[in-house]
Amino acid sequence: MENKTFTISVYSENNVGLLNRISVIFLKRHINILSLNVSESEIENVSRFVIVVDTTEKWVKNIVGQIEKQIEVIKAFYHIDEETIFLESAIFKINSSLLFDERQIQNIIKESHSEMVTVSRDFFVISKTGRRSEIDELYAKLKPFGIMQFVRSGRISVSKEKMEITSLLEELQS
């Protein structure tokens, strides 16, 4: 089996220590987490972990099974990239003098569909939301001018197909 990028969605109660126990599942199998995001979900009082890994389908099935054994976990799903709609966000901090001295910077911002977040005397900040490749491309274009700070979020995603988590929860509450 060949490695693919998988997005694992974990719906759970919001309890202390769960993130640690989930990360140990990956650690024991020597699988690197490429991206991790935890937030509220569409269901009240239920958190959603979005974990991105590069592994085989056999391993991801095994991992999802281990995750679902955690008491607080309601349900876990995995998807390949073609089955999801996903984005990342990034913020770039750059020296303000470049904004006025380098016309090319303004063109890069406009062409990349980035957003100006703030401008101060010493620096300006732009944000970019899109696919990882789009953020990487913007990074490569800005790097020669000097990036003072850079940060990228983890992947956020929704599945193209309906996930049965809501109906599953309704059944459990009945």
PDB file of C-alpha atoms in Angstrom:
ATOM      1  CA  MET A   1       0.000   0.000   0.000  1.00  0.00           C
ATOM      2  CA  GLU A   2       1.200   3.477  -0.781  1.00  0.00           C
ATOM      3  CA  ASN A   3       1.150   6.473   1.502  1.00  0.00           C
ATOM      4  CA  LYS A   4      -1.541   9.093   0.993  1.00  0.00           C
ATOM      5  CA  THR A   5      -2.559  12.218   2.827  1.00  0.00           C
ATOM      6  CA  PHE A   6      -5.518  11.543   5.098  1.00  0.00           C
ATOM      7  CA  THR A   7      -7.658  13.981   7.061  1.00  0.00           C
ATOM      8  CA  ILE A   8      -8.959  12.447  10.273  1.00  0.00           C
ATOM      9  CA  SER A   9     -11.961  14.109  11.940  1.00  0.00           C
ATOM     10  CA  VAL A  10     -12.564  13.248  15.573  1.00  0.00           C
ATOM     11  CA  TYR A  11     -15.749  14.329  17.345  1.00  0.00           C
ATOM     12  CA  SER A  12     -15.435  14.247  21.117  1.00  0.00           C
ATOM     13  CA  GLU A  13     -16.411  15.645  24.459  1.00  0.00           C
ATOM     14  CA  ASN A  14     -14.053  18.446  25.454  1.00  0.00           C
ATOM     15  CA  ASN A  15     -11.989  16.808  28.209  1.00  0.00           C
ATOM     16  CA  VAL A  16      -8.514  17.545  29.544  1.00  0.00           C
ATOM     17  CA  GLY A  17      -5.893  15.017  28.445  1.00  0.00           C
ATOM     18  CA  LEU A  18      -7.615  13.709  25.313  1.00  0.00           C
ATOM     19  CA  LEU A  19      -5.211  15.487  22.957  1.00  0.00           C
ATOM     20  CA  ASN A  20      -2.283  13.881  24.754  1.00  0.00           C
ATOM     21  CA  ARG A  21      -3.806  10.401  24.497  1.00  0.00           C
ATOM     22  CA  ILE A  22      -4.582  10.886  20.804  1.00  0.00           C
ATOM     23  CA  SER A  23      -1.046  12.079  20.060  1.00  0.00           C
ATOM     24  CA  VAL A  24       0.370   8.994  21.830  1.00  0.00           C
ATOM     25  CA  ILE A  25      -1.572   6.795  19.378  1.00  0.00           C
ATOM     26  CA  PHE A  26       0.418   8.381  16.529  1.00  0.00           C
ATOM     27  CA  LEU A  27       3.680   8.359  18.495  1.00  0.00           C
ATOM     28  CA  LYS A  28       3.498   4.612  19.161  1.00  0.00           C
ATOM     29  CA  ARG A  29       3.156   3.983  15.416  1.00  0.00           C
ATOM     30  CA  HIS A  30       5.882   6.486  14.453  1.00  0.00           C
ATOM     31  CA  ILE A  31       3.413   8.464  12.332  1.00  0.00           C
ATOM     32  CA  ASN A  32       4.043  12.194  12.139  1.00  0.00           C
ATOM     33  CA  ILE A  33       1.067  14.547  12.484  1.00  0.00           C
ATOM     34  CA  LEU A  34       1.372  17.051   9.618  1.00  0.00           C
ATOM     35  CA  SER A  35      -1.375  19.346  10.863  1.00  0.00           C
ATOM     36  CA  LEU A  36      -3.649  19.525  13.889  1.00  0.00           C
ATOM     37  CA  ASN A  37      -6.586  21.791  14.583  1.00  0.00           C
ATOM     38  CA  VAL A  38      -9.075  21.555  17.441  1.00  0.00           C
ATOM     39  CA  SER A  39     -12.217  23.660  17.619  1.00  0.00           C
ATOM     40  CA  GLU A  40     -15.895  23.682  18.392  1.00  0.00           C
ATOM     41  CA  SER A  41     -17.983  21.630  15.998  1.00  0.00           C
ATOM     42  CA  GLU A  42     -21.404  22.110  14.493  1.00  0.00           C
ATOM     43  CA  ILE A  43     -22.800  20.224  17.502  1.00  0.00           C
ATOM     44  CA  GLU A  44     -23.167  22.005  20.843  1.00  0.00           C
ATOM     45  CA  ASN A  45     -20.656  20.864  23.512  1.00  0.00           C
ATOM     46  CA  VAL A  46     -18.791  18.669  21.000  1.00  0.00           C
ATOM     47  CA  SER A  47     -15.243  19.431  19.882  1.00  0.00           C
ATOM     48  CA  ARG A  48     -13.745  18.481  16.544  1.00  0.00           C
ATOM     49  CA  PHE A  49     -10.131  17.524  15.960  1.00  0.00           C
ATOM     50  CA  VAL A  50      -8.871  17.764  12.379  1.00  0.00           C
ATOM     51  CA  ILE A  51      -5.651  15.761  12.071  1.00  0.00           C
ATOM     52  CA  VAL A  52      -3.660  15.422   8.850  1.00  0.00           C
ATOM     53  CA  VAL A  53      -1.271  12.510   8.383  1.00  0.00           C
ATOM     54  CA  ASP A  54       0.652  10.872   5.560  1.00  0.00           C
ATOM     55  CA  THR A  55       0.325   7.100   5.858  1.00  0.00           C
ATOM     56  CA  THR A  56      -1.323   4.038   4.336  1.00  0.00           C
ATOM     57  CA  GLU A  57      -5.048   3.333   4.471  1.00  0.00           C
ATOM     58  CA  LYS A  58      -4.334   0.244   6.590  1.00  0.00           C
ATOM     59  CA  TRP A  59      -2.603   2.398   9.237  1.00  0.00           C
ATOM     60  CA  VAL A  60      -5.204   5.167   9.168  1.00  0.00           C
ATOM     61  CA  LYS A  61      -8.004   2.607   9.719  1.00  0.00           C
ATOM     62  CA  ASN A  62      -6.030   1.218  12.654  1.00  0.00           C
ATOM     63  CA  ILE A  63      -5.451   4.691  14.097  1.00  0.00           C
ATOM     64  CA  VAL A  64      -9.117   5.695  13.772  1.00  0.00           C
ATOM     65  CA  GLY A  65     -10.078   2.461  15.551  1.00  0.00           C
ATOM     66  CA  GLN A  66      -7.684   3.242  18.410  1.00  0.00           C
ATOM     67  CA  ILE A  67      -8.938   6.819  18.666  1.00  0.00           C
ATOM     68  CA  GLU A  68     -12.543   5.627  18.877  1.00  0.00           C
ATOM     69  CA  LYS A  69     -11.612   3.481  21.908  1.00  0.00           C
ATOM     70  CA  GLN A  70     -11.032   6.672  23.920  1.00  0.00           C
ATOM     71  CA  ILE A  71     -13.973   7.191  26.275  1.00  0.00           C
ATOM     72  CA  GLU A  72     -14.612  10.840  25.304  1.00  0.00           C
ATOM     73  CA  VAL A  73     -14.554  10.159  21.552  1.00  0.00           C
ATOM     74  CA  ILE A  74     -17.985  10.042  19.975  1.00  0.00           C
ATOM     75  CA  LYS A  75     -16.911   9.158  16.422  1.00  0.00           C
ATOM     76  CA  ALA A  76     -13.866   9.424  14.176  1.00  0.00           C
ATOM     77  CA  PHE A  77     -13.769   9.522  10.378  1.00  0.00           C
ATOM     78  CA  TYR A  78     -10.991   9.620   7.801  1.00  0.00           C
ATOM     79  CA  HIS A  79     -10.981  11.010   4.279  1.00  0.00           C
ATOM     80  CA  ILE A  80      -8.550  11.419   1.399  1.00  0.00           C
ATOM     81  CA  ASP A  81      -8.031  14.918  -0.026  1.00  0.00           C
ATOM     82  CA  GLU A  82     -10.440  14.343  -2.918  1.00  0.00           C
ATOM     83  CA  GLU A  83     -13.255  13.704  -0.422  1.00  0.00           C
ATOM     84  CA  THR A  84     -12.820  16.988   1.468  1.00  0.00           C
ATOM     85  CA  ILE A  85     -12.814  20.720   1.014  1.00  0.00           C
ATOM     86  CA  PHE A  86      -9.925  22.135   3.014  1.00  0.00           C
ATOM     87  CA  LEU A  87      -8.038  25.348   3.656  1.00  0.00           C
ATOM     88  CA  GLU A  88      -5.221  26.756   5.739  1.00  0.00           C
ATOM     89  CA  SER A  89      -4.515  30.319   6.822  1.00  0.00           C
ATOM     90  CA  ALA A  90      -1.222  32.143   7.171  1.00  0.00           C
ATOM     91  CA  ILE A  91      -0.069  35.510   8.463  1.00  0.00           C
ATOM     92  CA  PHE A  92       3.053  37.302   7.206  1.00  0.00           C
ATOM     93  CA  LYS A  93       4.748  40.220   8.997  1.00  0.00           C
ATOM     94  CA  ILE A  94       6.970  42.310   6.719  1.00  0.00           C
ATOM     95  CA  ASN A  95       8.999  45.512   7.064  1.00  0.00           C
ATOM     96  CA  SER A  96       6.772  48.530   6.231  1.00  0.00           C
ATOM     97  CA  SER A  97       9.401  50.325   4.155  1.00  0.00           C
ATOM     98  CA  LEU A  98       9.066  47.573   1.539  1.00  0.00           C
ATOM     99  CA  LEU A  99       5.397  48.364   1.048  1.00  0.00           C
ATOM    100  CA  PHE A 100       6.305  51.814  -0.224  1.00  0.00           C
ATOM    101  CA  ASP A 101       9.756  51.176  -1.714  1.00  0.00           C
ATOM    102  CA  GLU A 102       9.067  47.918  -3.566  1.00  0.00           C
ATOM    103  CA  ARG A 103       6.158  48.210  -5.984  1.00  0.00           C
ATOM    104  CA  GLN A 104       6.472  44.468  -6.594  1.00  0.00           C
ATOM    105  CA  ILE A 105       5.269  43.740  -3.023  1.00  0.00           C
ATOM    106  CA  GLN A 106       1.951  45.442  -3.740  1.00  0.00           C
ATOM    107  CA  ASN A 107       1.575  43.364  -6.911  1.00  0.00           C
ATOM    108  CA  ILE A 108       2.369  40.134  -5.031  1.00  0.00           C
ATOM    109  CA  ILE A 109      -0.289  40.942  -2.421  1.00  0.00           C
ATOM    110  CA  LYS A 110      -2.890  41.731  -5.070  1.00  0.00           C
ATOM    111  CA  GLU A 111      -2.095  38.733  -7.324  1.00  0.00           C
ATOM    112  CA  SER A 112      -2.126  36.286  -4.412  1.00  0.00           C
ATOM    113  CA  HIS A 113      -5.547  37.519  -3.221  1.00  0.00           C
ATOM    114  CA  SER A 114      -4.052  38.230   0.189  1.00  0.00           C
ATOM    115  CA  GLU A 115      -5.565  40.636   2.663  1.00  0.00           C
ATOM    116  CA  MET A 116      -3.872  43.525   4.381  1.00  0.00           C
ATOM    117  CA  VAL A 117      -4.494  43.090   8.117  1.00  0.00           C
ATOM    118  CA  THR A 118      -2.615  46.054   9.543  1.00  0.00           C
ATOM    119  CA  VAL A 119      -0.041  48.661   8.587  1.00  0.00           C
ATOM    120  CA  SER A 120       2.175  50.410  11.108  1.00  0.00           C
ATOM    121  CA  ARG A 121       5.310  52.499  10.859  1.00  0.00           C
ATOM    122  CA  ASP A 122       7.623  49.494  11.312  1.00  0.00           C
ATOM    123  CA  PHE A 123       5.752  46.621   9.738  1.00  0.00           C
ATOM    124  CA  PHE A 124       2.671  45.499   7.873  1.00  0.00           C
ATOM    125  CA  VAL A 125       0.784  42.219   8.184  1.00  0.00           C
ATOM    126  CA  ILE A 126      -0.986  40.320   5.436  1.00  0.00           C
ATOM    127  CA  SER A 127      -3.109  37.204   5.680  1.00  0.00           C
ATOM    128  CA  LYS A 128      -3.677  34.505   3.113  1.00  0.00           C
ATOM    129  CA  THR A 129      -6.269  31.731   3.196  1.00  0.00           C
ATOM    130  CA  GLY A 130      -6.104  28.904   0.704  1.00  0.00           C
ATOM    131  CA  ARG A 131      -4.476  25.605  -0.078  1.00  0.00           C
ATOM    132  CA  ARG A 132      -1.053  24.829   1.354  1.00  0.00           C
ATOM    133  CA  SER A 133       0.495  25.192  -2.114  1.00  0.00           C
ATOM    134  CA  GLU A 134      -0.923  28.736  -2.470  1.00  0.00           C
ATOM    135  CA  ILE A 135       0.525  29.754   0.893  1.00  0.00           C
ATOM    136  CA  ASP A 136       3.872  28.144   0.002  1.00  0.00           C
ATOM    137  CA  GLU A 137       3.895  30.071  -3.278  1.00  0.00           C
ATOM    138  CA  LEU A 138       3.251  33.388  -1.511  1.00  0.00           C
ATOM    139  CA  TYR A 139       5.953  32.565   1.027  1.00  0.00           C
ATOM    140  CA  ALA A 140       8.448  31.905  -1.786  1.00  0.00           C
ATOM    141  CA  LYS A 141       7.599  35.229  -3.446  1.00  0.00           C
ATOM    142  CA  LEU A 142       7.904  37.233  -0.203  1.00  0.00           C
ATOM    143  CA  LYS A 143      11.011  35.495   1.171  1.00  0.00           C
ATOM    144  CA  PRO A 144      13.541  37.454  -0.959  1.00  0.00           C
ATOM    145  CA  PHE A 145      12.180  40.694   0.530  1.00  0.00           C
ATOM    146  CA  GLY A 146      12.549  39.434   4.106  1.00  0.00           C
ATOM    147  CA  ILE A 147       9.764  38.025   6.222  1.00  0.00           C
ATOM    148  CA  MET A 148       9.944  39.234   9.819  1.00  0.00           C
ATOM    149  CA  GLN A 149       7.462  36.633  11.112  1.00  0.00           C
ATOM    150  CA  PHE A 150       5.366  33.873   9.582  1.00  0.00           C
ATOM    151  CA  VAL A 151       2.746  31.531  11.028  1.00  0.00           C
ATOM    152  CA  ARG A 152       0.448  29.004   9.382  1.00  0.00           C
ATOM    153  CA  SER A 153      -2.676  27.379  10.804  1.00  0.00           C
ATOM    154  CA  GLY A 154      -3.515  23.722  10.729  1.00  0.00           C
ATOM    155  CA  ARG A 155      -5.881  22.408   8.097  1.00  0.00           C
ATOM    156  CA  ILE A 156      -9.566  23.036   8.491  1.00  0.00           C
ATOM    157  CA  SER A 157     -11.871  20.875   6.419  1.00  0.00           C
ATOM    158  CA  VAL A 158     -15.372  19.690   5.728  1.00  0.00           C
ATOM    159  CA  SER A 159     -16.248  16.476   3.947  1.00  0.00           C
ATOM    160  CA  LYS A 160     -17.971  16.588   0.590  1.00  0.00           C
ATOM    161  CA  GLU A 161     -20.271  13.762   1.647  1.00  0.00           C
ATOM    162  CA  LYS A 162     -22.616  14.037   4.610  1.00  0.00           C
ATOM    163  CA  MET A 163     -21.050  12.710   7.822  1.00  0.00           C
ATOM    164  CA  GLU A 164     -23.583  10.885   9.929  1.00  0.00           C
ATOM    165  CA  ILE A 165     -22.394  12.362  13.222  1.00  0.00           C
ATOM    166  CA  THR A 166     -25.517  14.464  13.858  1.00  0.00           C
ATOM    167  CA  SER A 167     -27.931  11.563  13.358  1.00  0.00           C
ATOM    168  CA  LEU A 168     -25.644   9.342  15.453  1.00  0.00           C
ATOM    169  CA  LEU A 169     -25.820  11.834  18.326  1.00  0.00           C
ATOM    170  CA  GLU A 170     -29.587  12.111  17.996  1.00  0.00           C
ATOM    171  CA  GLU A 171     -29.854   8.312  18.301  1.00  0.00           C
ATOM    172  CA  LEU A 172     -27.632   8.301  21.400  1.00  0.00           C
ATOM    173  CA  GLN A 173     -29.741  11.001  23.050  1.00  0.00           C
ATOM    174  CA  SER A 174     -33.026   9.129  22.353  1.00  0.00           C
TER     175      SER A 174
END
